[in-house]
Short mmCIF file of C-alpha atoms in Angstrom, two decimals:
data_model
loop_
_atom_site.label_atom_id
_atom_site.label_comp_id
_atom_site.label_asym_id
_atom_site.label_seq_id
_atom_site.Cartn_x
_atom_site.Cartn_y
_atom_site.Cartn_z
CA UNK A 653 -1.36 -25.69 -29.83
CA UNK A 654 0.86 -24.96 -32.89
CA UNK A 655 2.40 -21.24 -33.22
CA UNK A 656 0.64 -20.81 -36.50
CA UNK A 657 -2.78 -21.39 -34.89
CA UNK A 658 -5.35 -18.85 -34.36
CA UNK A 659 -4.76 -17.37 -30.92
CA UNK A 660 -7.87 -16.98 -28.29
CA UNK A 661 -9.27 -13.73 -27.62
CA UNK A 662 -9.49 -13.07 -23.98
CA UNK A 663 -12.67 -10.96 -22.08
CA UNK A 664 -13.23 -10.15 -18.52
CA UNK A 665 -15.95 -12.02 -17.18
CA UNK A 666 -15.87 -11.49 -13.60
CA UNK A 667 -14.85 -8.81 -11.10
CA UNK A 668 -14.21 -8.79 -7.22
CA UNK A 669 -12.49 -6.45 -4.61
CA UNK A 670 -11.83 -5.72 -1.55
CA UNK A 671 -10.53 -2.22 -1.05
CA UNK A 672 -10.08 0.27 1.91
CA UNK A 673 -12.75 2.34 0.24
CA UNK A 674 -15.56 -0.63 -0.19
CA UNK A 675 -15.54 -4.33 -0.04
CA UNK A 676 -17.16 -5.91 -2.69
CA UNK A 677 -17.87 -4.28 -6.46
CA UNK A 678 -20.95 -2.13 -5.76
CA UNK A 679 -19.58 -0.48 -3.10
CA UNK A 680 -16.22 -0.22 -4.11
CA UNK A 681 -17.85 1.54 -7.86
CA UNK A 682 -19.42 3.87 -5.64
CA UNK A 683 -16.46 4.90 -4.02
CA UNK A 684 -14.34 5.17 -6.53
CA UNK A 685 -16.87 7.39 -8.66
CA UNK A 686 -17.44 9.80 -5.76
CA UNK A 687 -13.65 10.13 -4.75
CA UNK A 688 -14.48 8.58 -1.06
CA UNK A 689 -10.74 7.86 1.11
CA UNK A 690 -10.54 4.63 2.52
CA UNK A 691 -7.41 6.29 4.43
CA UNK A 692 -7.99 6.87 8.18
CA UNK A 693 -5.89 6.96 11.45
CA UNK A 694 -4.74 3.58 13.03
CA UNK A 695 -3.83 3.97 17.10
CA UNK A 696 -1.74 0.54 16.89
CA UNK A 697 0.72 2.08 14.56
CA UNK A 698 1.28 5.23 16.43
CA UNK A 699 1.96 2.89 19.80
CA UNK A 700 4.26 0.90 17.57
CA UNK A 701 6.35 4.38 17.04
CA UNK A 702 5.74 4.69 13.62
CA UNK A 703 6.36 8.10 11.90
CA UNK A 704 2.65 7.05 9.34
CA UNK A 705 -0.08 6.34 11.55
CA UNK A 706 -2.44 6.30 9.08
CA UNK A 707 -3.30 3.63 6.32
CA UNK A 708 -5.98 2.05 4.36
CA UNK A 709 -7.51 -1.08 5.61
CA UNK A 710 -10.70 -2.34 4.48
CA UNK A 711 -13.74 -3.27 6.98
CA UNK A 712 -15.09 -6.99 7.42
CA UNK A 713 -16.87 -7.96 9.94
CA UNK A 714 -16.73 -11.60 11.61
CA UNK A 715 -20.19 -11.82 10.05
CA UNK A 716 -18.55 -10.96 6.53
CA UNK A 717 -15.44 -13.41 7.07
CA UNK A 718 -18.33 -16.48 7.88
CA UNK A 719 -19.49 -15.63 3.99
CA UNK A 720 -16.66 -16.94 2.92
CA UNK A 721 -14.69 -19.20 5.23
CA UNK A 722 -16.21 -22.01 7.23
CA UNK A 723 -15.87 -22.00 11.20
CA UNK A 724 -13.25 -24.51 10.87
CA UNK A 725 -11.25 -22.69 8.34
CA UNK A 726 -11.45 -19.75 10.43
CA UNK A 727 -9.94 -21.70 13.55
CA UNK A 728 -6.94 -20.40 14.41
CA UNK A 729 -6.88 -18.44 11.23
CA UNK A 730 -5.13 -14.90 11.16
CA UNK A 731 -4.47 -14.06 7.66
CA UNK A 732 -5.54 -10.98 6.38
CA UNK A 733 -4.10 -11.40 3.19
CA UNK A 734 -5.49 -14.87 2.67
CA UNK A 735 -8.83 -13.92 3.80
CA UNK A 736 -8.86 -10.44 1.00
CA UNK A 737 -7.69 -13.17 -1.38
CA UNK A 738 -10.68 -15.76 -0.89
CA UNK A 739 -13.22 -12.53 -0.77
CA UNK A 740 -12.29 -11.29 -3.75
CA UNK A 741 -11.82 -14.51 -5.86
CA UNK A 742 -15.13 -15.67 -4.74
CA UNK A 743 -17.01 -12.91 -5.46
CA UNK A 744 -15.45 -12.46 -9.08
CA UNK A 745 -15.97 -16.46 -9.73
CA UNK A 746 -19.91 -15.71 -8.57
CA UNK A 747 -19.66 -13.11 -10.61
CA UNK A 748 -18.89 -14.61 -13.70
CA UNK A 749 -22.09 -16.72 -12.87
CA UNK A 750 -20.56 -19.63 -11.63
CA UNK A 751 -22.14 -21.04 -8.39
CA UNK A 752 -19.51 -22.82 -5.59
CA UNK A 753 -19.92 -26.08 -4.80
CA UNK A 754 -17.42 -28.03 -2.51
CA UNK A 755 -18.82 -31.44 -4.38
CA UNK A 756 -18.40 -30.33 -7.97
CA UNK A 757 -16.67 -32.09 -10.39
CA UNK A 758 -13.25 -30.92 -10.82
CA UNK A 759 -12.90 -28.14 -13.39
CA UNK A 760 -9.83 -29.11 -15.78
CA UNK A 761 -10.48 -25.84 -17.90
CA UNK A 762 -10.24 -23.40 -15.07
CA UNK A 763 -7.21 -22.42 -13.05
CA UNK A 764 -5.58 -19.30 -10.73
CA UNK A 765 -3.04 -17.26 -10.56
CA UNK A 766 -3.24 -15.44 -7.88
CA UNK A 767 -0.01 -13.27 -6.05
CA UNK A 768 1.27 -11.86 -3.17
CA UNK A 769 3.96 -10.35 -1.63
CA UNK A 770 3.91 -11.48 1.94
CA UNK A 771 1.38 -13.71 3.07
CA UNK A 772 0.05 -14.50 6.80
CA UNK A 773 2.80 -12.43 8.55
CA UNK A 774 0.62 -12.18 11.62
CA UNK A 775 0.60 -15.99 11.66
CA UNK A 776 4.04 -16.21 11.10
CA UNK A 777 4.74 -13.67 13.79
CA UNK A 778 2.53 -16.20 16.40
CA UNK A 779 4.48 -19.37 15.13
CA UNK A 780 7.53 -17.82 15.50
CA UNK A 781 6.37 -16.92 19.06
CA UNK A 782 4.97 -20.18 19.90
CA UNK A 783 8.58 -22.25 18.61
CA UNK A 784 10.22 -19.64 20.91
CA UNK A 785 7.83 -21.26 23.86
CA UNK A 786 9.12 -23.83 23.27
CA UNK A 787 5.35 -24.98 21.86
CA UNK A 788 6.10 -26.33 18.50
CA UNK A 789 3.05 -28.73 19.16
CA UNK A 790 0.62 -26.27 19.76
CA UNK A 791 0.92 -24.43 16.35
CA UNK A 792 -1.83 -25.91 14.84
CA UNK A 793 -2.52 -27.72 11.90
CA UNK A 794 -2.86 -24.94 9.17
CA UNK A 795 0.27 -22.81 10.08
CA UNK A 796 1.70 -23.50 6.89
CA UNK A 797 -0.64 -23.12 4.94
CA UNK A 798 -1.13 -20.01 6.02
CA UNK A 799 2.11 -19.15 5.79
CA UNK A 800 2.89 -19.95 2.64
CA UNK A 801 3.08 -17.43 -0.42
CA UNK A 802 0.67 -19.54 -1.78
CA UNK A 803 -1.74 -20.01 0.70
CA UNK A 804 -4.33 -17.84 -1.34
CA UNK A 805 -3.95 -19.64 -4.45
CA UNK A 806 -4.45 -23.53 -2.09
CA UNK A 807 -6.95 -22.45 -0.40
CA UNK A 808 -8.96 -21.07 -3.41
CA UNK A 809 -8.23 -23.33 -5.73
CA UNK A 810 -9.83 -26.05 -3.04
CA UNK A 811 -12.93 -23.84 -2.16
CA UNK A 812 -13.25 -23.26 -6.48
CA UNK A 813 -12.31 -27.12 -7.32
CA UNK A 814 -9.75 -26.05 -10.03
CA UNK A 815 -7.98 -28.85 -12.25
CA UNK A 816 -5.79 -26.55 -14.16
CA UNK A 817 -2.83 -24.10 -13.20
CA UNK A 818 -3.38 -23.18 -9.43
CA UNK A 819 -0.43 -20.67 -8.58
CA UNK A 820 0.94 -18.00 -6.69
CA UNK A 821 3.11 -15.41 -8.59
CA UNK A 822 5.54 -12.71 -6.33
CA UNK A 823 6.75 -9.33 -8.22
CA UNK A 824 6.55 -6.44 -5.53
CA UNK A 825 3.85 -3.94 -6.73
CA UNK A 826 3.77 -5.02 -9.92
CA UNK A 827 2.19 -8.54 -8.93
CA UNK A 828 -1.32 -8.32 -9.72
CA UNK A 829 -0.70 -6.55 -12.94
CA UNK A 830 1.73 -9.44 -13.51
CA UNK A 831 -0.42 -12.16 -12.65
CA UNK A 832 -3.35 -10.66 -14.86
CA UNK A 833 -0.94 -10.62 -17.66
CA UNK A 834 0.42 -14.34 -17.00
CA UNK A 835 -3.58 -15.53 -16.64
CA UNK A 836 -3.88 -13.96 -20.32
CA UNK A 837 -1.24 -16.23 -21.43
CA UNK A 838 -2.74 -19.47 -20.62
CA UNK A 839 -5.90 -18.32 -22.36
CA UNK A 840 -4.39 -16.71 -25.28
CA UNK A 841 -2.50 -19.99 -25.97
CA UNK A 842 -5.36 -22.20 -25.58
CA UNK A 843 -3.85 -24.05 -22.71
CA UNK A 844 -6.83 -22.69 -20.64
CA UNK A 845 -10.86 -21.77 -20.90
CA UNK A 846 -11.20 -19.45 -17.73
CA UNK A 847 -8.27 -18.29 -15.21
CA UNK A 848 -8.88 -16.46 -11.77
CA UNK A 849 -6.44 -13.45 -11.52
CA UNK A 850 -5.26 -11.39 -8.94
CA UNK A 851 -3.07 -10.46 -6.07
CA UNK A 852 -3.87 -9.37 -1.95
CA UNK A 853 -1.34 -7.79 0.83
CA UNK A 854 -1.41 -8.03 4.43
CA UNK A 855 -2.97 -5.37 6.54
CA UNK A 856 -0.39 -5.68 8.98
CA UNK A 857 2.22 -3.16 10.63
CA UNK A 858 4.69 -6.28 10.46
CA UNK A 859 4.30 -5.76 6.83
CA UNK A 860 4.52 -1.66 6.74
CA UNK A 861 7.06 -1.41 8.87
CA UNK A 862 9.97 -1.72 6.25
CA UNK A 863 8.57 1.01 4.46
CA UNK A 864 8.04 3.54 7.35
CA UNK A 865 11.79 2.63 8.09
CA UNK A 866 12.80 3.76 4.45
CA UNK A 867 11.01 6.89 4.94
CA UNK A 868 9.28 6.30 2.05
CA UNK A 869 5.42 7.07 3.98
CA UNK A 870 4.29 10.26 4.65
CA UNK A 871 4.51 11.34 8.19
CA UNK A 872 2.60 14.44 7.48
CA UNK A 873 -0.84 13.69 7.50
CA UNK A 874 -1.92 11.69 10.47
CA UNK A 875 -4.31 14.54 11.98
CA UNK A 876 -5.97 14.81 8.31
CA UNK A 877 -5.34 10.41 6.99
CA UNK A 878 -8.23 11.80 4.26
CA UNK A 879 -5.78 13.76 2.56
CA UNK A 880 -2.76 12.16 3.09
CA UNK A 881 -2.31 10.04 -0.30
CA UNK A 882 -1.41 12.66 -2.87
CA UNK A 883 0.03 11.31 -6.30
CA UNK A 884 0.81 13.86 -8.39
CA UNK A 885 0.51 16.95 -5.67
CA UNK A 886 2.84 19.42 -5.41
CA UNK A 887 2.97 18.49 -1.49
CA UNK A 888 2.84 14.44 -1.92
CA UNK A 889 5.07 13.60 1.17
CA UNK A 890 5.16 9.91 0.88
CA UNK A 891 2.91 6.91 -0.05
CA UNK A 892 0.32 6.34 2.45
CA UNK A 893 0.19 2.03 2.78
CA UNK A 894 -3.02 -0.02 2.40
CA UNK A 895 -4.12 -3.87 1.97
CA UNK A 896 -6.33 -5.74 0.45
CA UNK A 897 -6.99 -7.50 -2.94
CA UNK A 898 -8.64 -7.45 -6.38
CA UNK A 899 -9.65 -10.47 -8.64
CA UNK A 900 -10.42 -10.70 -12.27
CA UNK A 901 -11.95 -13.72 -13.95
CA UNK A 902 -10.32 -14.12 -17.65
CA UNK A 903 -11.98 -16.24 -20.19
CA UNK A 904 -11.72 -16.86 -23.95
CA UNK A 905 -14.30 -14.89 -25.66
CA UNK A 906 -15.70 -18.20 -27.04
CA UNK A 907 -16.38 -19.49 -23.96
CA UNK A 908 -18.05 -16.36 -22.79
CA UNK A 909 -20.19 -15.93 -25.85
CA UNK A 910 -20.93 -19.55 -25.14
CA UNK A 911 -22.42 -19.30 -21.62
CA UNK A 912 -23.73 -15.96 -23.04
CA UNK A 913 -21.49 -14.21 -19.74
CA UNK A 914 -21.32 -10.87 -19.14
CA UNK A 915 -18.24 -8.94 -20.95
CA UNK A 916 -17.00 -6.02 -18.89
CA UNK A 917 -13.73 -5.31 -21.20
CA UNK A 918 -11.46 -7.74 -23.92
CA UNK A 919 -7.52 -7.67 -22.86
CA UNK A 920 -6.16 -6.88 -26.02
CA UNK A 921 -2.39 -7.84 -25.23
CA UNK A 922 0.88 -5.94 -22.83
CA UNK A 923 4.15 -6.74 -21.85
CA UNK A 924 6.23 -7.91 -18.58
CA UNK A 925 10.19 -6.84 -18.25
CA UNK A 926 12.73 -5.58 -16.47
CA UNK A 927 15.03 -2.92 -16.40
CA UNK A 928 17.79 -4.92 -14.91
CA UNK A 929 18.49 -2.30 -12.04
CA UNK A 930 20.68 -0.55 -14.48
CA UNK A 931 20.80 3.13 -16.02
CA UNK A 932 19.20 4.62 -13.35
CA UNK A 933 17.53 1.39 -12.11
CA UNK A 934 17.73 0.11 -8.64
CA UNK A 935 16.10 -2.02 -6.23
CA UNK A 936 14.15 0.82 -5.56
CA UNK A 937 13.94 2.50 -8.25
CA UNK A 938 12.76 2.47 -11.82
CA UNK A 939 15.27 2.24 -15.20
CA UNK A 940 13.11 4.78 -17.74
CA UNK A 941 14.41 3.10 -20.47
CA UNK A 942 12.99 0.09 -19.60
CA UNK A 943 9.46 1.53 -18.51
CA UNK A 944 8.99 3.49 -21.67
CA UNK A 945 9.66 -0.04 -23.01
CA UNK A 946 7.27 -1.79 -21.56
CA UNK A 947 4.82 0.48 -22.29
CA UNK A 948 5.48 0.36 -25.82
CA UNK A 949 5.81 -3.22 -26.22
CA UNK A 950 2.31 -3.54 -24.46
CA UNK A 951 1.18 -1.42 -27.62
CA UNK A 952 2.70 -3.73 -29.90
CA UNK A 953 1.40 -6.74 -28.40
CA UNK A 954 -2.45 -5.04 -28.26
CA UNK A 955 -1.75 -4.30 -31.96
CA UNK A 956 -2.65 -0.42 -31.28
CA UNK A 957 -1.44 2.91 -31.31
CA UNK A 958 -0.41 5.22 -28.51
CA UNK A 959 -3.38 7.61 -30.08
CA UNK A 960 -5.86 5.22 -29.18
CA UNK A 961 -5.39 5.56 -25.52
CA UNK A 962 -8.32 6.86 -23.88
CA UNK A 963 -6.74 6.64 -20.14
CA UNK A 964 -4.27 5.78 -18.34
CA UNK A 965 -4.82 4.32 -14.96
CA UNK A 966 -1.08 4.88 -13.52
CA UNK A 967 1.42 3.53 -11.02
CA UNK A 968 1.89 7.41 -9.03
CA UNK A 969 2.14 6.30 -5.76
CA UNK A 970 2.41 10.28 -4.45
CA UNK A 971 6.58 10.31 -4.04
CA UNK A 972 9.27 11.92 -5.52
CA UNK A 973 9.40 9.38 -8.95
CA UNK A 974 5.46 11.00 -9.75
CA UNK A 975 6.67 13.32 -12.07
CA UNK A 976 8.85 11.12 -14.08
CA UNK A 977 6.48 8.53 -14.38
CA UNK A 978 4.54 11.43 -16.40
CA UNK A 979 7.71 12.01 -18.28
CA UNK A 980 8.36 7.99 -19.04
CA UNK A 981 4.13 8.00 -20.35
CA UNK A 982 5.27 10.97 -22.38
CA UNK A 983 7.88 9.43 -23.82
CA UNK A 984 6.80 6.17 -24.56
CA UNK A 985 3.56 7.37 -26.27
CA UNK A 986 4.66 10.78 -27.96
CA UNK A 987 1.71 12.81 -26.34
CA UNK A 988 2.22 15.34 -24.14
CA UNK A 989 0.05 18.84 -23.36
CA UNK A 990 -3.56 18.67 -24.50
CA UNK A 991 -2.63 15.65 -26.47
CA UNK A 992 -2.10 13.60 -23.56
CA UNK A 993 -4.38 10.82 -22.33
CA UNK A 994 -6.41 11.55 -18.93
CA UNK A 995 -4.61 10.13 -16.30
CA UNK A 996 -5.30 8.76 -11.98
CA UNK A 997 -4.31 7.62 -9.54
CA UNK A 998 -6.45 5.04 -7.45
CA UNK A 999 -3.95 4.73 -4.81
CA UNK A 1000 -5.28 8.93 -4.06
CA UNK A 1001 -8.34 7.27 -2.38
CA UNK A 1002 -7.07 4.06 -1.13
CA UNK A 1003 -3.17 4.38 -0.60
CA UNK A 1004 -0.79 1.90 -2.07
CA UNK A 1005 -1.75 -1.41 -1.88
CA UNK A 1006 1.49 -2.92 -1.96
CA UNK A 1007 1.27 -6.33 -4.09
CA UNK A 1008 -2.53 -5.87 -3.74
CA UNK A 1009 -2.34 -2.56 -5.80
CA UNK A 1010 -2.30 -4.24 -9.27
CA UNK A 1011 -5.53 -6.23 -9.50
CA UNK A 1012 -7.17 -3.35 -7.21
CA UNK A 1013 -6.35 -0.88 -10.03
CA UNK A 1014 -7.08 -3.00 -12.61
CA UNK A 1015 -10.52 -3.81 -11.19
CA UNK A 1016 -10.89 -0.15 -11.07
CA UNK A 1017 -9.61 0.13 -14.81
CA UNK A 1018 -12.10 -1.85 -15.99
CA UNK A 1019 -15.05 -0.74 -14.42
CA UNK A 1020 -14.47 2.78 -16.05
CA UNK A 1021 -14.64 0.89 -19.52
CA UNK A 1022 -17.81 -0.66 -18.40
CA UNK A 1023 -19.76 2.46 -17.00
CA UNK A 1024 -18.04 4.91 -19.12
CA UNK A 1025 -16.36 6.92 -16.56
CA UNK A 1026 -12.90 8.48 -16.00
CA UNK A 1027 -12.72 8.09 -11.50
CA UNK A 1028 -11.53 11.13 -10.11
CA UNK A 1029 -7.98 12.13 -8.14
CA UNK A 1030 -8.25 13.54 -5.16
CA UNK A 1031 -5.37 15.43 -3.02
CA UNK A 1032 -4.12 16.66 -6.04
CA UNK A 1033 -5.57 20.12 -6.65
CA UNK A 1034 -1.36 21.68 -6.35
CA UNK A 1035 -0.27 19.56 -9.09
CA UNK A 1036 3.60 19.63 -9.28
CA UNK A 1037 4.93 21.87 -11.43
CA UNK A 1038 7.65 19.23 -13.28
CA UNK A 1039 4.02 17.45 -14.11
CA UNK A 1040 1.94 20.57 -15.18
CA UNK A 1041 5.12 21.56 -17.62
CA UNK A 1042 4.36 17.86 -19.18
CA UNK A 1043 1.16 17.53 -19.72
CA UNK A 1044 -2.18 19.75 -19.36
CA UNK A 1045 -3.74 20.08 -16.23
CA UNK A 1046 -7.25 19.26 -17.67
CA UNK A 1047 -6.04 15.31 -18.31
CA UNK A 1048 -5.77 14.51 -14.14
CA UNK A 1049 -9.57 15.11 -13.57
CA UNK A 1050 -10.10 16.11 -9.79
CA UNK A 1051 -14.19 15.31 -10.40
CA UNK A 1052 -15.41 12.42 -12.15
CA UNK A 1053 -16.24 12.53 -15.50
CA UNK A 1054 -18.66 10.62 -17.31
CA UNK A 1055 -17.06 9.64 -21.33
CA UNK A 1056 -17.29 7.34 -23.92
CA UNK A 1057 -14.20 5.55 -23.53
CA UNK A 1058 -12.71 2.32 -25.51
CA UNK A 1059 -8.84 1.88 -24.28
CA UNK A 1060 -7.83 2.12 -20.57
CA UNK A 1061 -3.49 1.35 -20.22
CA UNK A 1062 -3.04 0.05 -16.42
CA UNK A 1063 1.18 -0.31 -15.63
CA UNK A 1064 2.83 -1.26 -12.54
CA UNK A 1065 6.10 -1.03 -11.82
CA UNK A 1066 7.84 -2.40 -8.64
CA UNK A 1067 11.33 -3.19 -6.39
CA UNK A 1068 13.83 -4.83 -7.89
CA UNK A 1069 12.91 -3.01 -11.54
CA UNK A 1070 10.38 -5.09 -12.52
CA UNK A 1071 7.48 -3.55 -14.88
CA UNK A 1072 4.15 -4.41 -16.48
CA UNK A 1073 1.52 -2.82 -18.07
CA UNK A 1074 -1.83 -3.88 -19.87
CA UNK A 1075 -3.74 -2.98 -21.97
CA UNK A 1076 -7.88 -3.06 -21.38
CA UNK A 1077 -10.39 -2.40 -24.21
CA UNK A 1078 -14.45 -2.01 -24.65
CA UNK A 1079 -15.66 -5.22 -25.76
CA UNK A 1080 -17.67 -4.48 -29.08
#
């Protein structure tokens, strides 16, 4: 397509999640709207010595897993985060109103990008086990698929029949906010009709671990796990981890209008950088510079104005870099006070997600533009003072509210520096 052309518009046909407060979109909706935890107490990390014992993980039954997998893609399978990656992209694809069919033609318009951070760690732990035995031959067939970082994206792209891109993208917890944004693209630029976007993490202590190490979890809560994920408290002692994975289905608005599809929200535009682990920027920790950047780029790509912001659905992952998250939104958008956009925090019900947290929260995001609600925070009814001195306590809403809103802002920002944030409007 030539530069000068007229660029697609992109919609949101499909949604599907699988969260530690409600697999699948109706339940998870519920959840959200009602401020339900999907945090509770976990024995296996407390025999494991870990300082968190508590974490979000969502339920699914062997019954729920046969939905989705066959028996023989199930044999020998142990997965988690391939398994929340299937769930999720199926269920938006159905949702779309597309039916699976393992005979279908191949689909040349329709494609995936689906990330990760680690994938199948639990079935890398038992190959790595197995070699040691000295039982290389006994690892089975689909150890490396499963091993893979993208094992989601091969095994959906088989189960959906895709023709076009079928990927795996990799940015820390900014993945799935990445991947969204990289699906966009493709349509945007008319090298695409439909792309399946997302991201999924492990449930696995092999994959927490790291973090508990860092200190970086809260140890504080594991008699009370329902109150343990606190962005923007006063008392936030540490992210609390979770798992599990969100999917989007993007599609040019023509082709929606076309197979007269449901439209929960347009993507108007946003942006993807860096801040290059300088000024202030680490591996760990964010440049402001380059955050307020991103967010104002993603402005200028959506073609709107930091007044137009209904809500933001932040990053706040309930540590110490809460309050200047606040400060880079501030900045970047010149509102502060009463002016201020309402703000939450998903991860206040469901923990951080990891590389799952992106798509999660942007599954969230757009179901508040399509029910016209703002989901509530829990945890946070000591907001911290450097955040209170920024902005008015009325904009983080501790109940839900029910609003007519137009433009939801969903960022990310991850290890090694890396940012994104998008920008989500009411289809009209």
């Amino acid at each position: 397509m030539n530069s000068a052309q007229k660029k697609n518009r992109v919609v949101i046909s499909g949604l599907g999640v699988v969260s530690p407060n409600g697999v699948g979109i109706e339940a998870f909706t519920k959840a959200i709207k009602s401020g339900t935890s999907g945090i509770s107490f976990h024995q296996e990390l407390k025999d494991k010595g870990f300082s968190c014992c508590i974490g979000g993980i969502p339920e699914v039954s062997e019954e729920k897993k046969l939905e989705y997998l066959t028996p023989l893609q199930l044999r020998g399978f142990n997965s988690t985060s391939i398994l929340y990656g299937c769930m999720a992209g199926i269920d938006a694809w159905k949702d779309a109103g597309f039916s699976i069919d393992e005979n279908s033609i191949l689909d040349y318009d329709s494609g995936l990008i689906f990330g990760t951070g680690t994938s199948g760690i639990e079935k890398f732990r038992e190959s790595i086990y197995k070699i040691d035995e000295q039982k290389v031959r006994r690892l089975g067939s689909t150890s490396v698929v499963q091993t893979m970082a993208s094992g989601i994206s091969a095994y959906l792209g088989g189960i959906l029949g895709f023709g076009n891109q079928v990927t795996t993208n990799s940015s820390a917890c900014t993945t799935g906010t990445e991947a969204l944004l990289l699906g966009f693209e493709r349509i945007k630029n008319g090298k695409a009709k439909r792309m399946l976007v997302g991201s999924s993490s492990d449930s696995s202590l092999y994959t927490w671990g790291g973090f508990d190490a860092m200190r970086v979890t809260t140890y504080k809560h594991n008699e009370t796990p329902e109150k343990g994920s606190r962005p923007m408290s006063e008392t936030a002692s540490g992210f609390v981890p979770g798992s599990g994975a969100g999917a989007l289905v993007l599609e040019s608005l023509e082709s929606a209008l076309e197979r007269k599809a449901t439209i929960y929200a347009e993507v108007l535009g946003g942006n993807i950088n860096s801040g290059g682990q300088r000024k202030g920027g680490t591996l760990t920790a964010p440049n402001s510079e380059a955050v307020q950047k991103c967010i104002t780029d993603a402005l200028l790509d959506s073609g709107i104005s930091s007044t137009e912001i209904d809500v933001i659905n932040g990053h706040l992952t309930a540590t110490s870099k809460d309050a200047l998250e606040i400060e880079n939104w501030s900045n970047a958008l010149q509102r502060k006070g009463s002016d201020f956009p309402y703000i939450n925090s998903l991860k206040s019900m469901v923990g951080h997600c990891l590389a799952g947290a992106g798509a999660i929260e942007s599954v969230a995001s757009v179901l508040q533009i399509k029910e016209q609600f703002i989901f509530p925070n829990i945890n946070c009814e000591d907001i911290h003072s450097e955040i209170s001195e920024l902005i008015d306590a009325q904009k983080i809403p501790m109940k839900m509210i029910e609003k007519d809103i137009h433009i939801v802002a969903k960022a990310s920002f991850g290890f090694g520096d890396v940012n994104a944030c998008v920008i989500f409007k009411k289809y009209i």
